[in-house]
PDB file of C-alpha atoms in Angstrom:
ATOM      1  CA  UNK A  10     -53.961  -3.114 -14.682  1.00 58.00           C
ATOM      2  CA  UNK A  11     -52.999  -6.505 -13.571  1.00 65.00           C
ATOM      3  CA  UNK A  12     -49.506  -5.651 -15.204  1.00 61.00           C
ATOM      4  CA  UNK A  13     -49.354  -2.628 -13.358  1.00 60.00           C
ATOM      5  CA  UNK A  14     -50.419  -4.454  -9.606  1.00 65.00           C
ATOM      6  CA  UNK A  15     -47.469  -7.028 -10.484  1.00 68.00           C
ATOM      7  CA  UNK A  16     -44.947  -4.472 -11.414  1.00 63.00           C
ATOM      8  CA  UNK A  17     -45.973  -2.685  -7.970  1.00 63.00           C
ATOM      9  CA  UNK A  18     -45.543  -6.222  -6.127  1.00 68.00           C
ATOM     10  CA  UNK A  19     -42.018  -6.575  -7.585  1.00 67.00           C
ATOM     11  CA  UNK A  20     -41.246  -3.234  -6.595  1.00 65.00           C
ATOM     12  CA  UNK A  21     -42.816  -3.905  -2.628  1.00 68.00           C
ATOM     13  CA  UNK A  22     -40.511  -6.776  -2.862  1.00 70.00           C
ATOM     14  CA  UNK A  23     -37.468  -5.253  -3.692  1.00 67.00           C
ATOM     15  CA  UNK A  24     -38.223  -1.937  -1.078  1.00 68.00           C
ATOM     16  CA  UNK A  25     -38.871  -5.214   1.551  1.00 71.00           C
ATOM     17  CA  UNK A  26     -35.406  -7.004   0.974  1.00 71.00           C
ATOM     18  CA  UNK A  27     -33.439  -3.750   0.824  1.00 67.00           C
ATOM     19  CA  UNK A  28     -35.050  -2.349   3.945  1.00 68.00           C
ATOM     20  CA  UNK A  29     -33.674  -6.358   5.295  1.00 73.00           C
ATOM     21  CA  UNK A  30     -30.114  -5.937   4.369  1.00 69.00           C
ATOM     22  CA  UNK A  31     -30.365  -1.760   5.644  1.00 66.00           C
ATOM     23  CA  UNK A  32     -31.405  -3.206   8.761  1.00 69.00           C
ATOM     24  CA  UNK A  33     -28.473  -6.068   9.007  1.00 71.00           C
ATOM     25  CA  UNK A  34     -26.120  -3.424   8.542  1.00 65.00           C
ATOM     26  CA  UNK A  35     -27.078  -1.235  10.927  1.00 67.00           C
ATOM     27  CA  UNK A  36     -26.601  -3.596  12.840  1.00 71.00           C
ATOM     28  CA  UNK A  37     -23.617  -4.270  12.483  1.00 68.00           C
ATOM     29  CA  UNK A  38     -22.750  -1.022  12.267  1.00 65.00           C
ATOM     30  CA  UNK A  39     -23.374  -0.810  16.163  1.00 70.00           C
ATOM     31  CA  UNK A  40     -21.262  -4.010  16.774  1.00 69.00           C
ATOM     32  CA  UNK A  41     -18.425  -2.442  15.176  1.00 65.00           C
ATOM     33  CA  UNK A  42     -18.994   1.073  17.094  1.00 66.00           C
ATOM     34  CA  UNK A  43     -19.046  -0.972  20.668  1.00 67.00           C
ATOM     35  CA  UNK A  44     -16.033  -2.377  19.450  1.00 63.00           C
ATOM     36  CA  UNK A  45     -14.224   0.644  18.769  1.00 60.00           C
ATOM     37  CA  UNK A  46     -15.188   1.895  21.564  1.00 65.00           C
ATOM     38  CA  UNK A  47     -13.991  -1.019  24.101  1.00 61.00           C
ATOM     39  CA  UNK A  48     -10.460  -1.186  25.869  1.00 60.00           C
ATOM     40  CA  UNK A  49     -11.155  -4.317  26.546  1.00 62.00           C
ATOM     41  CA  UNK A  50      -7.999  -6.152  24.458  1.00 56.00           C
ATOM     42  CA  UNK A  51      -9.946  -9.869  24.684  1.00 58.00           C
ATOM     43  CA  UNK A  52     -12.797  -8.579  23.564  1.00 58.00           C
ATOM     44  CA  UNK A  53     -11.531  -6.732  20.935  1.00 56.00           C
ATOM     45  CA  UNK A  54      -9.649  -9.473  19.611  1.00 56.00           C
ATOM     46  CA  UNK A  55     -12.585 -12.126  19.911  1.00 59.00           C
ATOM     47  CA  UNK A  56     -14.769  -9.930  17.986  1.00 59.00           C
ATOM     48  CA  UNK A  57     -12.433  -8.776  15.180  1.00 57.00           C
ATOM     49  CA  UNK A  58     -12.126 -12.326  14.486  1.00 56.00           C
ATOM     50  CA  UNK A  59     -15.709 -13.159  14.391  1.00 58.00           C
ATOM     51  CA  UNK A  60     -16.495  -9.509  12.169  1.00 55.00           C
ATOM     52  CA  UNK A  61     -16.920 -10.535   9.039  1.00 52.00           C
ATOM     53  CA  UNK A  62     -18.542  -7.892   6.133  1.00 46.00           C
ATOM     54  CA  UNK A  63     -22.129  -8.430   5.530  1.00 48.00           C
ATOM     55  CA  UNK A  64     -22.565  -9.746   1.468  1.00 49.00           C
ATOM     56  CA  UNK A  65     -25.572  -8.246   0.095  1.00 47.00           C
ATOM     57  CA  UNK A  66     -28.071 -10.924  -1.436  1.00 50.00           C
ATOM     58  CA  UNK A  67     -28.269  -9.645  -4.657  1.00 52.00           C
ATOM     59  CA  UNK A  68     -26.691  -6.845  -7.205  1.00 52.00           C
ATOM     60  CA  UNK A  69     -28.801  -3.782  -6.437  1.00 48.00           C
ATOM     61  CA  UNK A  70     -27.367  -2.125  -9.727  1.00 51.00           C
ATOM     62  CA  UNK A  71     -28.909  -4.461 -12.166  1.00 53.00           C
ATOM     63  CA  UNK A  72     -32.441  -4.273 -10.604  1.00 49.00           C
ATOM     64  CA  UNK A  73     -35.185  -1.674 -12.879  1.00 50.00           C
ATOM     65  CA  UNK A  74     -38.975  -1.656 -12.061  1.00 47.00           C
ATOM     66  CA  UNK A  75     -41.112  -0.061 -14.715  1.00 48.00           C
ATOM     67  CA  UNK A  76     -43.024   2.037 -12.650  1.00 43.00           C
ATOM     68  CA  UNK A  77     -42.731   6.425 -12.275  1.00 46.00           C
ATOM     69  CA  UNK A  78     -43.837   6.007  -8.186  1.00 49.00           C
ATOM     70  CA  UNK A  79     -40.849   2.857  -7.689  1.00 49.00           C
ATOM     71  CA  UNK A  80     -38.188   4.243 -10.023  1.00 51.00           C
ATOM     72  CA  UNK A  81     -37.306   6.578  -7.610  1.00 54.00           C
ATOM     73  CA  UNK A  82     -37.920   4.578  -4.631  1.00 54.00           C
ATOM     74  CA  UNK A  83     -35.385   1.883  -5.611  1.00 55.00           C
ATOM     75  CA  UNK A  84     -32.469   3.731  -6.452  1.00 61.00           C
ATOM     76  CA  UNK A  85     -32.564   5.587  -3.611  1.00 66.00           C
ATOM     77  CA  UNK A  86     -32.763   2.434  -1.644  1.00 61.00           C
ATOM     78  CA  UNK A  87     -29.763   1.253  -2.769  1.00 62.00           C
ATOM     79  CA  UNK A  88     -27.817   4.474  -2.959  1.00 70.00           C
ATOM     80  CA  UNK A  89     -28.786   4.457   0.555  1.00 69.00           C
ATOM     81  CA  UNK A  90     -27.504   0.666   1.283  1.00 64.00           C
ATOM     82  CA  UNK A  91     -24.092   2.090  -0.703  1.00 69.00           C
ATOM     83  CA  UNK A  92     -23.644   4.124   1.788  1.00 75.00           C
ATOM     84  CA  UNK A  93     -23.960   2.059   5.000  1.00 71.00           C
ATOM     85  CA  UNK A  94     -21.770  -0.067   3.538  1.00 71.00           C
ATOM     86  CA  UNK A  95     -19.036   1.857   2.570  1.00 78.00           C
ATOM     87  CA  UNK A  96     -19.582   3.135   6.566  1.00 77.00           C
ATOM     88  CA  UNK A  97     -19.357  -0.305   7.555  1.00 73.00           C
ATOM     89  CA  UNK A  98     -16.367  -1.297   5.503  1.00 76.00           C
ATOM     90  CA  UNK A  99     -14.390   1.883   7.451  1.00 80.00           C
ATOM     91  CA  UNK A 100     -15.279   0.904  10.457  1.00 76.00           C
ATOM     92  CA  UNK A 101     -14.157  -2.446  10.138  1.00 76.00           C
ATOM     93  CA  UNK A 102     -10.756  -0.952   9.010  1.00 79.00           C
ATOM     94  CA  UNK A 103     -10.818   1.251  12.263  1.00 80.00           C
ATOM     95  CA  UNK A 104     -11.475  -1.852  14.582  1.00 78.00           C
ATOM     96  CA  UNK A 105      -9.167  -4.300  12.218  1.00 81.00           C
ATOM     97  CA  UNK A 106      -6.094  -1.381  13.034  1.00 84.00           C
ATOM     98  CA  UNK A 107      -6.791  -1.016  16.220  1.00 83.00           C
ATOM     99  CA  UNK A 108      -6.434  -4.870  16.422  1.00 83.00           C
ATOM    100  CA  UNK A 109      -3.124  -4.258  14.898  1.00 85.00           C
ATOM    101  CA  UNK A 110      -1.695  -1.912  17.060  1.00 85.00           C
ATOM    102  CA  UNK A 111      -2.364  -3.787  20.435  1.00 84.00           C
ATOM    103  CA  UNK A 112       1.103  -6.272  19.005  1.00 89.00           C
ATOM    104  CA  UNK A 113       2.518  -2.876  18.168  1.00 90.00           C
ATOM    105  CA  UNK A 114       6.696  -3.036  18.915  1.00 91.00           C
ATOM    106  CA  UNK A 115       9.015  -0.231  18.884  1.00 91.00           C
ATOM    107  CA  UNK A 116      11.926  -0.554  16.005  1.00 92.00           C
ATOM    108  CA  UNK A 117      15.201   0.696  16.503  1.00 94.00           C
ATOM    109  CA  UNK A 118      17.878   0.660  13.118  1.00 95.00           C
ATOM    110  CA  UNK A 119      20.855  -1.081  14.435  1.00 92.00           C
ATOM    111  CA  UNK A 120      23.664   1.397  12.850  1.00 91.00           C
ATOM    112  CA  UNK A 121      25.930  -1.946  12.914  1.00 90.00           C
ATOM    113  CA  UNK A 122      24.010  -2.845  10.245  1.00 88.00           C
ATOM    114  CA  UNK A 123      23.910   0.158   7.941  1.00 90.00           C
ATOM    115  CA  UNK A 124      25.232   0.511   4.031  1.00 90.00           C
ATOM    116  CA  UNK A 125      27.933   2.711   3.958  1.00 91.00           C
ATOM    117  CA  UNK A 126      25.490   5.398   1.878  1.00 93.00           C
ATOM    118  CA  UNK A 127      22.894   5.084   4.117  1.00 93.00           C
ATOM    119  CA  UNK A 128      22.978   8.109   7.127  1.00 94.00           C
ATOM    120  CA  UNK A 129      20.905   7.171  10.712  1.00 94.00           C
ATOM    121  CA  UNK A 130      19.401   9.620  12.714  1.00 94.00           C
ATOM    122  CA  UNK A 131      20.632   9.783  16.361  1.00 94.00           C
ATOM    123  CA  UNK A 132      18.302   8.315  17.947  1.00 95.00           C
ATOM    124  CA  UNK A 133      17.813   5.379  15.215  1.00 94.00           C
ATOM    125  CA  UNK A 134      14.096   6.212  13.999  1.00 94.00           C
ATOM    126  CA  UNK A 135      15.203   7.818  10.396  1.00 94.00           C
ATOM    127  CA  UNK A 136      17.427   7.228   7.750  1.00 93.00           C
ATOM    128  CA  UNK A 137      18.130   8.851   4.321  1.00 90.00           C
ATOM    129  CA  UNK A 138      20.302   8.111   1.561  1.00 90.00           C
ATOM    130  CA  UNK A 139      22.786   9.992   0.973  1.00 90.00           C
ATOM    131  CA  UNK A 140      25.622   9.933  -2.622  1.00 90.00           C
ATOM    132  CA  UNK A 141      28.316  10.489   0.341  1.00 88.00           C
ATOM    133  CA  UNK A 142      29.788   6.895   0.956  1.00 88.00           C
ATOM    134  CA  UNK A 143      30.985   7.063   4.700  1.00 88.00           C
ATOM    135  CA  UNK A 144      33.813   4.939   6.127  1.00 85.00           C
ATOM    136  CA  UNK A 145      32.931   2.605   8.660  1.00 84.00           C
ATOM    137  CA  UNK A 146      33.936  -0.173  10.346  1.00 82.00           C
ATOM    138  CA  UNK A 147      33.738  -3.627   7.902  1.00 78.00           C
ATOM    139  CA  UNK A 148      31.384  -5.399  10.619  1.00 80.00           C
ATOM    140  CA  UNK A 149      30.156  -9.211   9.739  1.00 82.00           C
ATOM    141  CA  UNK A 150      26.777  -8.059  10.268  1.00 83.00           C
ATOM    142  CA  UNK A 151      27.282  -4.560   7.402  1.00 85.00           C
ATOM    143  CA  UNK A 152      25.117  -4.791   4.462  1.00 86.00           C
ATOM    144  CA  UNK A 153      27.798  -3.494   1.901  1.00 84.00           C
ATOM    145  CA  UNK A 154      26.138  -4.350  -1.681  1.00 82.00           C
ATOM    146  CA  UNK A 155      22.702  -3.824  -0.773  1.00 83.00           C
ATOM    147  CA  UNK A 156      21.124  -0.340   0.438  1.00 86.00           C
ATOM    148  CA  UNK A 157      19.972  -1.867   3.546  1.00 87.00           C
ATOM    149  CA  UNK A 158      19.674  -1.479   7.279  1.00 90.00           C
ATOM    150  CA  UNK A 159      18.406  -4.070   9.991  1.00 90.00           C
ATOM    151  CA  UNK A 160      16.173  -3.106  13.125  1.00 91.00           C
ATOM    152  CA  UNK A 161      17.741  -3.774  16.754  1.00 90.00           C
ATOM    153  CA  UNK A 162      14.798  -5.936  17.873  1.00 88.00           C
ATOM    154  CA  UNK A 163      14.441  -9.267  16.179  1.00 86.00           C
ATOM    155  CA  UNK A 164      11.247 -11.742  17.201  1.00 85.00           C
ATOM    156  CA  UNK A 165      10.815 -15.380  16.758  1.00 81.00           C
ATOM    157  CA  UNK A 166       7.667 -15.986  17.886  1.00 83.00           C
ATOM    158  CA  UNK A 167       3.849 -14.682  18.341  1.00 86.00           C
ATOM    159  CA  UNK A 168       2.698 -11.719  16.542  1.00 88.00           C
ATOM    160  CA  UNK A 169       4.160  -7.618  16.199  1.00 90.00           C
ATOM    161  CA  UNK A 170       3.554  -4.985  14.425  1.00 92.00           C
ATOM    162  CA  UNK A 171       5.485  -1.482  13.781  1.00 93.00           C
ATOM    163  CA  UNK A 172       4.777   1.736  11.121  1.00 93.00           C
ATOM    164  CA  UNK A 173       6.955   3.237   9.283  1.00 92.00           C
ATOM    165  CA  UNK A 174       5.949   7.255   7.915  1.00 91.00           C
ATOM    166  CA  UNK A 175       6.656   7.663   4.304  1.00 87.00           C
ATOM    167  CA  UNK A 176       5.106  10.882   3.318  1.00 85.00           C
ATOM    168  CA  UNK A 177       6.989  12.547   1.180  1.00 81.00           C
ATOM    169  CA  UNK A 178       9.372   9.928   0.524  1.00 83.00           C
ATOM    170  CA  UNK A 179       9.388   9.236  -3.749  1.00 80.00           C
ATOM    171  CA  UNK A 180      11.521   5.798  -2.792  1.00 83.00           C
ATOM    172  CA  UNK A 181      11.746   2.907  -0.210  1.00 86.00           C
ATOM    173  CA  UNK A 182      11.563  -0.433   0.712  1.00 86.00           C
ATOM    174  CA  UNK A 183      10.902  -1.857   3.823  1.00 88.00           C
ATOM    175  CA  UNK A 184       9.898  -5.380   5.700  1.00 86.00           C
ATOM    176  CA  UNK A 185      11.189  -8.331   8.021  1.00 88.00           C
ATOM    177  CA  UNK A 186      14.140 -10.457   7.030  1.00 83.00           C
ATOM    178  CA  UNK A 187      15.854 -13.410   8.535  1.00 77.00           C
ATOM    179  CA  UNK A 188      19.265 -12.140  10.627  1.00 70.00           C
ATOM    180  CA  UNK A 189      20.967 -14.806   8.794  1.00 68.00           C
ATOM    181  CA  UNK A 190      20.010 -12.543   5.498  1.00 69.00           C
ATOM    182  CA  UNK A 191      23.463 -10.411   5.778  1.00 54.00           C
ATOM    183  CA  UNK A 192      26.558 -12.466   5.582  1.00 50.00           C
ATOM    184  CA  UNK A 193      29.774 -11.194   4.580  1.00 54.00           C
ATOM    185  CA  UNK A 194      28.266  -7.873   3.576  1.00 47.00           C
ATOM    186  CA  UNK A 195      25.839  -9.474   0.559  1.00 51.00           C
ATOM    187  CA  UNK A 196      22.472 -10.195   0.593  1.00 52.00           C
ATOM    188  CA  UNK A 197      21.383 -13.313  -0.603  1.00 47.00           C
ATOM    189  CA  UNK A 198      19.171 -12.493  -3.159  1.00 46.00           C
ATOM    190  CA  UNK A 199      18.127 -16.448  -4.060  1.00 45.00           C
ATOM    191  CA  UNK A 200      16.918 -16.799  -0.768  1.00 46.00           C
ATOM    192  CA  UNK A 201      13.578 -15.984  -1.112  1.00 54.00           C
ATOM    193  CA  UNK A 202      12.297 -17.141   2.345  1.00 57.00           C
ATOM    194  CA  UNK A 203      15.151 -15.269   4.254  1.00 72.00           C
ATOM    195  CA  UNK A 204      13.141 -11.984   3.650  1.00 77.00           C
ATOM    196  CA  UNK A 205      10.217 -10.320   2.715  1.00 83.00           C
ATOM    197  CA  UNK A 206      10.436  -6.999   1.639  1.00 82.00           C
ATOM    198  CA  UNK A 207       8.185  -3.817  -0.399  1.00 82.00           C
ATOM    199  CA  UNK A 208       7.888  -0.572  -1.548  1.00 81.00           C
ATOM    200  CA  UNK A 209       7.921   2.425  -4.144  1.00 80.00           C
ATOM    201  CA  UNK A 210       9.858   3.056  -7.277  1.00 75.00           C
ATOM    202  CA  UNK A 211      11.313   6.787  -7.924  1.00 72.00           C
ATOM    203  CA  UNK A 212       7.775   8.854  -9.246  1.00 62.00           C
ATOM    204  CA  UNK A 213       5.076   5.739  -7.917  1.00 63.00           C
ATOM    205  CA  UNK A 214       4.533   6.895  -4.568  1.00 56.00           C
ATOM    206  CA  UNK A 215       0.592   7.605  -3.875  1.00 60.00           C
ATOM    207  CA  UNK A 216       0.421  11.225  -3.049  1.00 62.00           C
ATOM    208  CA  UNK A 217      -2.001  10.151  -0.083  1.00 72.00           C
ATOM    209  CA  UNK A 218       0.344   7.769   1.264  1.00 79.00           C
ATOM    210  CA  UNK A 219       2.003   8.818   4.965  1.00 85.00           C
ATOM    211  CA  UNK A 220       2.503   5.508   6.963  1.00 89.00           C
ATOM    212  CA  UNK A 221       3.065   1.981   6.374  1.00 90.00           C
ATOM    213  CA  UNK A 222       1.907  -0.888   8.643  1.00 91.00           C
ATOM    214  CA  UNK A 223       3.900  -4.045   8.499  1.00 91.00           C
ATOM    215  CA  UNK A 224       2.284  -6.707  10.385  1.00 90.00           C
ATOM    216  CA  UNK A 225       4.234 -10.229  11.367  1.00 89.00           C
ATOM    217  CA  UNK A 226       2.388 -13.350  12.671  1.00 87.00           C
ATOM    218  CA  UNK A 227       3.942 -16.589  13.533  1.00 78.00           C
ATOM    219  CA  UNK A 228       1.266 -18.349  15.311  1.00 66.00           C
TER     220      UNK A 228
END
């Protein structure tokens, strides 16, 4: 019996400090909705900064109480803390782009630029490769041993940010690089701090994966 009252007193405990950390997220959860929800820019910004992911206190997982009327009670508890969290971790994302976006910049390719195999849409927004090597003009600025193509825009200060759609696409790279990084038609590939680039191999693409976000801050 007095086994049994202590096992039940664990288990009240445990109930208690999950229905604590519930409640903290929920919480939060509403902090992040008003956020989401404001087009107020400062305010966003102030509280993205401040928005921080609650930790839990302990490891839910590991926890087991010996007793039929808590075994069920527990688990459930924490499946349903599982789930407020993984809420609370996609909201965050929602408010942490939307944060993003408000230094959002609009990237033209500068054609000047462009490999020889590389083919520009019209209006500057796409470009393929393409096995055709076209003849152009042997500009200062052309990357010629490099598959490469520069944006118009170029920043040297603050904070931007631009997406690029890659569904579909099995192979790219893309980033921000110095405009010193082309000269004479090379790149120069021991000058790590002139650029930054990433991507996808041929066959390593994420099926899931339609646009990149590529976010520069200098402050």
């Amino acid at each position: 019996e007095d086994k049994q009252k202590t096992t039940e007193k664990q288990a009240e405990g445990f109930i208690k400090d999950l229905e604590q950390e519930i409640s903290e997220l929920m919480k939060r959860s509403s902090e992040v909705k008003q956020l989401l929800s404001s087009k107020d820019h400062i305010l966003l910004l102030q509280g993205f900064n401040s928005l921080k992911v609650c930790p839990l206190t302990r490891n839910w997982t590991n926890e087991r109480v010996h007793l039929p009327s808590s075994e069920e009670a527990v688990p459930n508890a924490v499946e349903q803390l599982k789930k407020k969290l993984e809420r609370m971790k996609k909201q965050q994302q929602e408010v942490k782009l939307k944060w993003l976006q408000h230094f959002a910049v609009d990237v033209t390719l500068d054609s000047n630029t462009a490999h020889p195999n590389l083919v520009l849409s019209a209006d500057g927004k796409q470009v393929y490769h393409s096995d055709m090597r076209k003849r152009l003009p042997n500009n200062r600025e052309r990357f010629l041993k490099c598959l490469c193509v520069m944006g118009k825009e170029s920043f040297s200060s603050g904070r931007f940010y631009f997406e690029v759609q890659v569904k579909g696409k099995t192979e790219w790279n893309l980033g921000v690089a110095r405009r010193s990084i082309s000269s004479n038609g090379a790149v120069l590939v021991k000058a790590h701090y002139d650029f930054w680039t990433f991507g996808v191999a041929s066959g390593s693409l994420a099926p899931d994966l339609e646009k990149v976000g590529v976010f520069v801050d200098y402050e």
